Coordinates of C-alpha atoms in Angstrom, one line a residue:
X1 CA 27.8 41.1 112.1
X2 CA 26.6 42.9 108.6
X3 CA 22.6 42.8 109.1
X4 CA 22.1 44.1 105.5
X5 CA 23.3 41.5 103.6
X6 CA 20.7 39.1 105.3
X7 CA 18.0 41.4 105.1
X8 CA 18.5 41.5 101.1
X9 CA 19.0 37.8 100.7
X10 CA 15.7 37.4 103.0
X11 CA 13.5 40.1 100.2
X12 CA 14.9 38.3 97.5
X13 CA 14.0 34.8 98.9
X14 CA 10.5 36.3 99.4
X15 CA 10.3 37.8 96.0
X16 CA 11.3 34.4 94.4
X17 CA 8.3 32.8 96.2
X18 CA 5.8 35.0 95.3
X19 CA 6.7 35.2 91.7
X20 CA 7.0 31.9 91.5
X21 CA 4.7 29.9 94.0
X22 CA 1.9 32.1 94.0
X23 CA 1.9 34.3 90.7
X24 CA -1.8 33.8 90.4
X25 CA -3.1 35.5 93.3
X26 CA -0.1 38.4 92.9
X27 CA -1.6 39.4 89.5
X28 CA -4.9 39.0 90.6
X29 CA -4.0 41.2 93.9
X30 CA -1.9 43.9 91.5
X31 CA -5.1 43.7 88.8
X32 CA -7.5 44.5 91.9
X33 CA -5.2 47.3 93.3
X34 CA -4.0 49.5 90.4
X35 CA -5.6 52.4 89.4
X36 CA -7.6 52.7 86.6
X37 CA -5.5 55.0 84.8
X38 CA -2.5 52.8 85.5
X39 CA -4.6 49.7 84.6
X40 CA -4.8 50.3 80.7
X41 CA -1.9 52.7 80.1
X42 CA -1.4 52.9 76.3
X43 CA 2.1 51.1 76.2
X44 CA 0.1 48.3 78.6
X45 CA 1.1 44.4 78.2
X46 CA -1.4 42.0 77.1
X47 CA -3.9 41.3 79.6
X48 CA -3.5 38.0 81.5
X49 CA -5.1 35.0 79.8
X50 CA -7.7 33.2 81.9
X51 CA -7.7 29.0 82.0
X52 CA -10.9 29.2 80.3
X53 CA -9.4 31.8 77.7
X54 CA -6.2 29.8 76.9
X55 CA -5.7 29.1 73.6
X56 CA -6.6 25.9 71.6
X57 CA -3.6 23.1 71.9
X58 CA -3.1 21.8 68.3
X59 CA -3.2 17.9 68.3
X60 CA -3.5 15.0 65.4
X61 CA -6.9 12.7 65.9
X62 CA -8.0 9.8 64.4
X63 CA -11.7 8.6 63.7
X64 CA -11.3 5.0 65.0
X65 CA -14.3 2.6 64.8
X66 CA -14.7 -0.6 66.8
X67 CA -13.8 -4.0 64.5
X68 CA -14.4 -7.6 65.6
X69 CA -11.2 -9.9 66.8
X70 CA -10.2 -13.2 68.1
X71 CA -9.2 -12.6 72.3
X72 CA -6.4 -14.4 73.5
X73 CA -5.1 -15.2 77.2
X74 CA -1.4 -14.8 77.1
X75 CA 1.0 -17.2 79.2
X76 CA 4.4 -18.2 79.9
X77 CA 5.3 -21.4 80.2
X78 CA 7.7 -24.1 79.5
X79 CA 7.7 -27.3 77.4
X80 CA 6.9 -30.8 78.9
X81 CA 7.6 -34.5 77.7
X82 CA 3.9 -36.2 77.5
X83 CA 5.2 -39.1 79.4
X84 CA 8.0 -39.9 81.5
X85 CA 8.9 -42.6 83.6
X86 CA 12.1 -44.2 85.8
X87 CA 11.6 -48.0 85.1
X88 CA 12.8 -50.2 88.1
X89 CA 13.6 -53.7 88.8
X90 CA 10.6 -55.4 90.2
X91 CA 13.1 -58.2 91.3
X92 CA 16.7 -58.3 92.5
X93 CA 19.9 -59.3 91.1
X94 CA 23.3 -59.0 88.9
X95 CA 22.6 -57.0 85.3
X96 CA 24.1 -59.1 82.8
X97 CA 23.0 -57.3 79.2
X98 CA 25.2 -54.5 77.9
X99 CA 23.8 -50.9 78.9
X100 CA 22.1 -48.7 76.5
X101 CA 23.3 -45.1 76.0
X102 CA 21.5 -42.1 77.3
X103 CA 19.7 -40.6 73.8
X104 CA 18.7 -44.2 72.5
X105 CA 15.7 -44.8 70.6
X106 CA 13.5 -47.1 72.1
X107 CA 10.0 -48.8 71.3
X108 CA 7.6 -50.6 73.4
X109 CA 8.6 -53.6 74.7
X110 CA 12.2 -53.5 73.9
X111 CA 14.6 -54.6 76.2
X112 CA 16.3 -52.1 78.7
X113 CA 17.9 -54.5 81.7
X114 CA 18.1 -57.9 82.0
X115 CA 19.1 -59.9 85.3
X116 CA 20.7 -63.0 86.0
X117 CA 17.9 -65.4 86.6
X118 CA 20.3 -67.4 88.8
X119 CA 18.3 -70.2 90.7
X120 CA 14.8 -69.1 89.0
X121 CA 14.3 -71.6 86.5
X122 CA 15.0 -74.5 88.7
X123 CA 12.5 -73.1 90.8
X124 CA 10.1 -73.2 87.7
X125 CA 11.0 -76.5 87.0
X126 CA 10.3 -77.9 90.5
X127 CA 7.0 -75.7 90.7
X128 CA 6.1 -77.3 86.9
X129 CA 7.2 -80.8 87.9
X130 CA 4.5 -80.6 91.1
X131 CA 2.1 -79.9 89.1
X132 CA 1.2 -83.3 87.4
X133 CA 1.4 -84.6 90.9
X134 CA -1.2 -82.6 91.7
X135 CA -3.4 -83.7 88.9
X136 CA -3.5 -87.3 89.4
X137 CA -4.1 -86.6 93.4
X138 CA -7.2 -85.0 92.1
X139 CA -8.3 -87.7 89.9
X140 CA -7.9 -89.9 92.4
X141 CA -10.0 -88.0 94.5
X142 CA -12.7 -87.7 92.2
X143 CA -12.5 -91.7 91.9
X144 CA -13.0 -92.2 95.4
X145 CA -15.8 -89.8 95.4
X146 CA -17.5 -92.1 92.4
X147 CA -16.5 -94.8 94.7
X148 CA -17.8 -93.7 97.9
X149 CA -21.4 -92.8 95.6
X150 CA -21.7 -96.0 94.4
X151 CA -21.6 -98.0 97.8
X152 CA -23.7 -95.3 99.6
X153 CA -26.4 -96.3 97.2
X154 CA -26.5 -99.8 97.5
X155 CA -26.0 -99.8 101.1
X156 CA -29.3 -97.9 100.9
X157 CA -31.5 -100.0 98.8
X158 CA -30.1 -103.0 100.6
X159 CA -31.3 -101.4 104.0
X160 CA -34.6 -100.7 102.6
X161 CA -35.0 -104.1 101.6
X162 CA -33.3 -105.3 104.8
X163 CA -30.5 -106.8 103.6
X164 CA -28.0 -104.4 105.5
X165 CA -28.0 -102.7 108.5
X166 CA -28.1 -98.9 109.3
X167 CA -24.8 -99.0 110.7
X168 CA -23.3 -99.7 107.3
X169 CA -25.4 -96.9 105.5
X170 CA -24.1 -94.6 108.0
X171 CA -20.7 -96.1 107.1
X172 CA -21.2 -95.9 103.7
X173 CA -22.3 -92.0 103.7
X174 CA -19.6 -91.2 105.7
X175 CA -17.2 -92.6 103.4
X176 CA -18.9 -90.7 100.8
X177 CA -18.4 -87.7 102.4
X178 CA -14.6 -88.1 103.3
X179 CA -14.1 -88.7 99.9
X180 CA -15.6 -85.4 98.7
X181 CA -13.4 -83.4 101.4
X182 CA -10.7 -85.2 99.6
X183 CA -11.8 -84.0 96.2
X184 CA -11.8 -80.4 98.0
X185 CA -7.8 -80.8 99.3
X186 CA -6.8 -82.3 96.1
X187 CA -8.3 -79.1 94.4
X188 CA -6.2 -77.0 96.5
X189 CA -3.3 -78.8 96.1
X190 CA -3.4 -77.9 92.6
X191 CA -4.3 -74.9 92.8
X192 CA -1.4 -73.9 94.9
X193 CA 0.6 -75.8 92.2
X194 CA -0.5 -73.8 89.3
X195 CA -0.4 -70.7 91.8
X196 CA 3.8 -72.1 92.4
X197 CA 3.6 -71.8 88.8
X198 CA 2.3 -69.0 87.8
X199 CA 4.6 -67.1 90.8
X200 CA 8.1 -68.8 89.2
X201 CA 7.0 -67.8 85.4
X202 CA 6.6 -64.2 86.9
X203 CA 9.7 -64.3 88.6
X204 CA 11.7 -65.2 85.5
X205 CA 9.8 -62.5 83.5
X206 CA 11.2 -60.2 86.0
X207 CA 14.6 -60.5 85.4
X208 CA 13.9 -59.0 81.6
X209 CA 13.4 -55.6 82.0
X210 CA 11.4 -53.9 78.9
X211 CA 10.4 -49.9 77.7
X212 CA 6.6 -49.3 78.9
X213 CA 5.9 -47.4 75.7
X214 CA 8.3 -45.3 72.7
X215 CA 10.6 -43.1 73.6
X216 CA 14.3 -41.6 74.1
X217 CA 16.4 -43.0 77.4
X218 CA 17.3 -39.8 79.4
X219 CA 19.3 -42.1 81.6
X220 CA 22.5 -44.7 80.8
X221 CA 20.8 -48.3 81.6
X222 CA 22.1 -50.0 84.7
X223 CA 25.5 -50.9 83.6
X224 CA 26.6 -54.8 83.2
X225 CA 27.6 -56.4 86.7
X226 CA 25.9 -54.2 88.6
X227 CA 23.3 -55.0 91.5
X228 CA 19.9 -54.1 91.3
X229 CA 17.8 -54.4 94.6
X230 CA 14.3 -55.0 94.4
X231 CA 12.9 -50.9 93.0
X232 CA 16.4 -50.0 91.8
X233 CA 16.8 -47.9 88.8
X234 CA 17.6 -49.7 85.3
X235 CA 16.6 -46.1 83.3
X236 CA 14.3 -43.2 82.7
X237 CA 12.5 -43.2 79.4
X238 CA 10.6 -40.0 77.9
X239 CA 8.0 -39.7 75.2
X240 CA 7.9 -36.6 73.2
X241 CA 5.5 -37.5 70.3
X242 CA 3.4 -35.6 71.4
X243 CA 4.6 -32.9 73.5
X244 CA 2.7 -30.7 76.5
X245 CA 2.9 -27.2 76.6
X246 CA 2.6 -26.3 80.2
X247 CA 1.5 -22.5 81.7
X248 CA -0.4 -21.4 84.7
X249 CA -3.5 -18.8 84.4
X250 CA -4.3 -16.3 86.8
X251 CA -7.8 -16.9 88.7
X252 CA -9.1 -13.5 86.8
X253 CA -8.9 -15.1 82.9
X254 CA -9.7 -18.7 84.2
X255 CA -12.6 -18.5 82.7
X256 CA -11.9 -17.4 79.4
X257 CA -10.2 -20.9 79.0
X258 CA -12.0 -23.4 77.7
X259 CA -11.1 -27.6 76.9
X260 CA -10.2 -27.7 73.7
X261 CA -9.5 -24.5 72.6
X262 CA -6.8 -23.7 69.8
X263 CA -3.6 -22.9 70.8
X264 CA -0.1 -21.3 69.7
X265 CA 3.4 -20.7 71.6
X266 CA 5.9 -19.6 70.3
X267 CA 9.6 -21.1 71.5
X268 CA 12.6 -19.0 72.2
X269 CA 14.3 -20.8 69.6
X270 CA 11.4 -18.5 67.7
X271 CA 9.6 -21.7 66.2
X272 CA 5.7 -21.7 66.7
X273 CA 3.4 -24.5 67.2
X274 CA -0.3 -24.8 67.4
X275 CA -1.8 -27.0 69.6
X276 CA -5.4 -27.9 71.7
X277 CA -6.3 -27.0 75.3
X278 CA -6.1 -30.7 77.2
X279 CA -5.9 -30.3 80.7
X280 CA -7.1 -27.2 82.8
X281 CA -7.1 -27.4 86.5
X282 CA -9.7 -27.8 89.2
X283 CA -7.4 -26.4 92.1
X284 CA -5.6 -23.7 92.2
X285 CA -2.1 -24.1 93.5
X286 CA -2.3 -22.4 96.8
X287 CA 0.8 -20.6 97.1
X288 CA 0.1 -18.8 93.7
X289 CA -3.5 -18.6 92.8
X290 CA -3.1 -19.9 89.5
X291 CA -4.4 -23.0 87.3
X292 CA -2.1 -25.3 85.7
X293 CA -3.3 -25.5 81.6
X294 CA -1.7 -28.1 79.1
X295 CA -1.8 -28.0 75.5
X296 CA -1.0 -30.9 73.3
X297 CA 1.3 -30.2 70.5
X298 CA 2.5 -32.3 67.8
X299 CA 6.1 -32.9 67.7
X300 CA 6.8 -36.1 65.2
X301 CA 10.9 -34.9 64.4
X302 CA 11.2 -34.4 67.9
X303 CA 12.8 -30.8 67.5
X304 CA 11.2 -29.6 70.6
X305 CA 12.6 -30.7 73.5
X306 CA 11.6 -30.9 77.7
X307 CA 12.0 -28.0 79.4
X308 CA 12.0 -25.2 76.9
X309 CA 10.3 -22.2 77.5
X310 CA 7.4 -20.7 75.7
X311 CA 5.1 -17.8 75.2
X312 CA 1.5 -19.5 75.0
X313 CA -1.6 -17.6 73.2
X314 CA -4.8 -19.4 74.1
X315 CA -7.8 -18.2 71.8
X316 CA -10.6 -16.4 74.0
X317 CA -14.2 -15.5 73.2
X318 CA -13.6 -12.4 70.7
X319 CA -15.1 -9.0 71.1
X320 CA -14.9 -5.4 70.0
X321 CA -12.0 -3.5 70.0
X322 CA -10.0 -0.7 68.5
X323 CA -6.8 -0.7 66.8
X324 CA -4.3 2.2 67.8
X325 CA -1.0 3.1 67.8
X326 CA 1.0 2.2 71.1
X327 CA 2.2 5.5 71.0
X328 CA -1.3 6.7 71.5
X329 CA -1.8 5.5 74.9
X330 CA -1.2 7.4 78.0
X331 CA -1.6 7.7 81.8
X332 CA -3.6 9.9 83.5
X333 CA -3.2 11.6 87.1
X334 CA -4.1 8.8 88.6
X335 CA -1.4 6.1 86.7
X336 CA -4.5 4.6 84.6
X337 CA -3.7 3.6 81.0
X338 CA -5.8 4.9 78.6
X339 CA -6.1 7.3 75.4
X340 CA -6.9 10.8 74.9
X341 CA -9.8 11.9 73.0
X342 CA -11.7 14.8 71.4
X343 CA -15.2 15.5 73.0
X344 CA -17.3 18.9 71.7
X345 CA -13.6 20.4 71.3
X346 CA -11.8 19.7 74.5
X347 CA -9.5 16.8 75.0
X348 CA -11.1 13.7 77.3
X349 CA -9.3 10.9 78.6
X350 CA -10.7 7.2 78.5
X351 CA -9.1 3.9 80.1
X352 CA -8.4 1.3 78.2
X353 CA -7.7 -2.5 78.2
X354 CA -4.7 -3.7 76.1
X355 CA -6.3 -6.8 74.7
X356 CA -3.5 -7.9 72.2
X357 CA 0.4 -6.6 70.9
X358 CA 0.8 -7.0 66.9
X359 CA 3.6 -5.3 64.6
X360 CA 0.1 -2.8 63.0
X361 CA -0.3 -1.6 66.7
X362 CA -1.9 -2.2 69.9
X363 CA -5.9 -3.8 69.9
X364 CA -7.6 -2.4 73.1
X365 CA -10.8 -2.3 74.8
X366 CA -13.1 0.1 76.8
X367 CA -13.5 2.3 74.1
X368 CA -17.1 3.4 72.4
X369 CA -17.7 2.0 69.2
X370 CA -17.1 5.3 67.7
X371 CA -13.9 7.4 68.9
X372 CA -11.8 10.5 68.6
X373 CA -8.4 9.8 69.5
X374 CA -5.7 12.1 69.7
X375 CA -2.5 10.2 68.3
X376 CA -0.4 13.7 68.2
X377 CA -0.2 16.0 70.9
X378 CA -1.7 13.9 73.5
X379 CA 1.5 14.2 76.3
X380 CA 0.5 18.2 75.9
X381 CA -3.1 18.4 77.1
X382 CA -5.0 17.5 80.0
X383 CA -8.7 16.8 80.5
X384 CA -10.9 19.8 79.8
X385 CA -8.3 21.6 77.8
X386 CA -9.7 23.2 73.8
X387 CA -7.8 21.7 71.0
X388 CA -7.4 22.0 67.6
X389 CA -7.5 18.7 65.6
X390 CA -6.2 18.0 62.6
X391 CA -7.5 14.6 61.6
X392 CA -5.7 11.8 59.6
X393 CA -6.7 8.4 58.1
X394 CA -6.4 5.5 60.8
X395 CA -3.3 3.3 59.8

């Protein structure tokens, strides 16, 4: 076995590292050991440049100062019809009107379904013909009652003048007070007519099935011959005059959001709409931490539809902020985002809060009123470092 080769390949391995890993404290050794005749020959290099020696990095600034905007909580959410409902048969039986197509227009109160009212409007018609019945039993009732009245008084003032015994006064109140519990059964009798009524003119009203408000049928009706139970399905109607714009905001900006406030989206077909806050949420929803918001948008050609999906701005309390190019900001060591500035000659970082995206640059937050900020040159300095800044207009 050749022991030389792997003693070289072991100096050069060691020579790598220390000119490599630890070239600092080799030139600082090497400074302290040489002679001092060998330390500043004639011919010598350059002395070593110290951190705090290095030379200025040359970097672009900008003199930024703070302006005044409109904040905005940005969502994403989706498109919703204001109202939508599956209408259902409140009674049963065979559909005998000709079905309307998914896509129809329908207003309030136009037909959708209508059932065979089969044996219904005889049962009307004997609940209707009981009802005069009912009527001249009370009448009758009443009569008696006058009746009953009449002779209770005179079988009174007969008694007080002796002309007629207690038993018949007795007799006659008692009549007097059969009669008025038959004034009392004739009353319900008719009321349980009118209630027969009332129950068979329902019944028949049931069997004509009308739209709850304007809309579109997202459904086919029930088609003709077919059997509807008692909560089956005749069609689903949607509204979308207006339309809801729905997103969910995260527990941190829920307060920024405020009933009533303006809003925009804009769809992915690219249209944008502007709308008002309507709805914001008590709960949170408990798997995501979030609050349901709605925003009422006008939609009278109906060229949004359900279900589309949309990139909401809701306008915030405004504040302060700068406006930068995005390719001013940065990270630092520790993966914050922010922007590097110029303070007393030396580069600075700052954090920063991106506060909203436009096509002049990016408006942030965190910042002074009054900033340096390097716009050039930034990826090449760290904190601490000298520059030399050349500044330029902001814009």
């Amino acid at each position: 076995m050749r022991v030389l080769p792997l003693i070289t390949a072991a100096l050069v391995m060691a020579t790598l590292y220390l000119l490599v890993f630890e070239r600092d404290r080799l030139l600082v050794f090497a400074a302290r050991e040489a002679p001092a005749s060998e330390a500043a020959p004639e011919t010598a290099e350059a002395p070593v440049t110290t951190e705090a020696e290095a030379p200025a990095v040359s970097v672009v600034a900008i003199r930024s100062r703070a302006q005044s905007i409109d904040s905005a909580v940005l969502l994403r959410g989706e498109t919703e019809a204001a109202r939508q409902v599956e209408v259902r048969a409140e009674t049963g039986g065979k559909v005998i009107s000709s079905p309307l197509r998914r896509g129809a227009k329908v207003a309030e109160g136009d037909p959708l379904c209508a059932i065979d009212p089969g044996t219904r409007p005889a049962a009307l018609a004997e609940a209707e013909a009981r009802l005069p019945e009912a009527e001249a039993r009370l009448e009758e009732a009443r009569a008696r009652v006058v009746e009953a009245q009449i002779n209770a008084n005179a079988a009174e003032r007969l008694s007080e003048g002796g002309f007629a015994s207690d038993a018949r006064v007795a007799g006659a109140e008692a009549s007097l007070v059969s009669a008025r519990a038959g004034v009392r059964s004739a009353e319900a009798t008719l009321r349980a007519a009118e209630a027969a009524v009332e129950a068979a003119l329902t019944e028949m009203e049931r069997t004509r099935i009308a739209a709850p408000f304007a809309g579109f049928l997202e459904t086919d009706a029930a088609e003709t011959g077919a059997l509807l139970s008692a909560g089956g399905l005749c069609a689903t109607v949607v509204a979308l005059d207006p339309i809801k714009l729905v997103g969910f905001v995260p527990e941190t900006e829920v307060d920024r959001v405020t009933l009533g406030a303006m809003a925009g989206a804009r769809l992915v077909t690219g249209k944008e709409v502007v709308g008002r806050v309507t709805f914001l949420s008590r709960a949170a929803d408990p798997n995501t931490r979030t609050f349901r918001v709605e925003v009422e948008v006008a939609n009278p050609d109906l060229s949004i539809r359900d279900g589309q999906t949309a990139e909401i701005l809701i306008s915030a309390e405004g504040g302060l902020a700068h406006l930068l190019p995005s390719s001013a900001l940065t990270l630092d060591d520790e993966g914050r985002l922010g922007v590097r500035t110029v303070d007393a000659g030396r580069a600075g970082f700052a954090p920063v809060e991106i506060l909203r995206d436009t096509a002049e640059g990016v408006w942030v937050g965190g910042l002074p009123e009054e900033a340096e900020v390097i716009v050039v040159g930034q990826e090449y300095v760290t904190e601490g470092v000298p520059v030399a800044v050349t500044y330029r207009e902001p814009g």
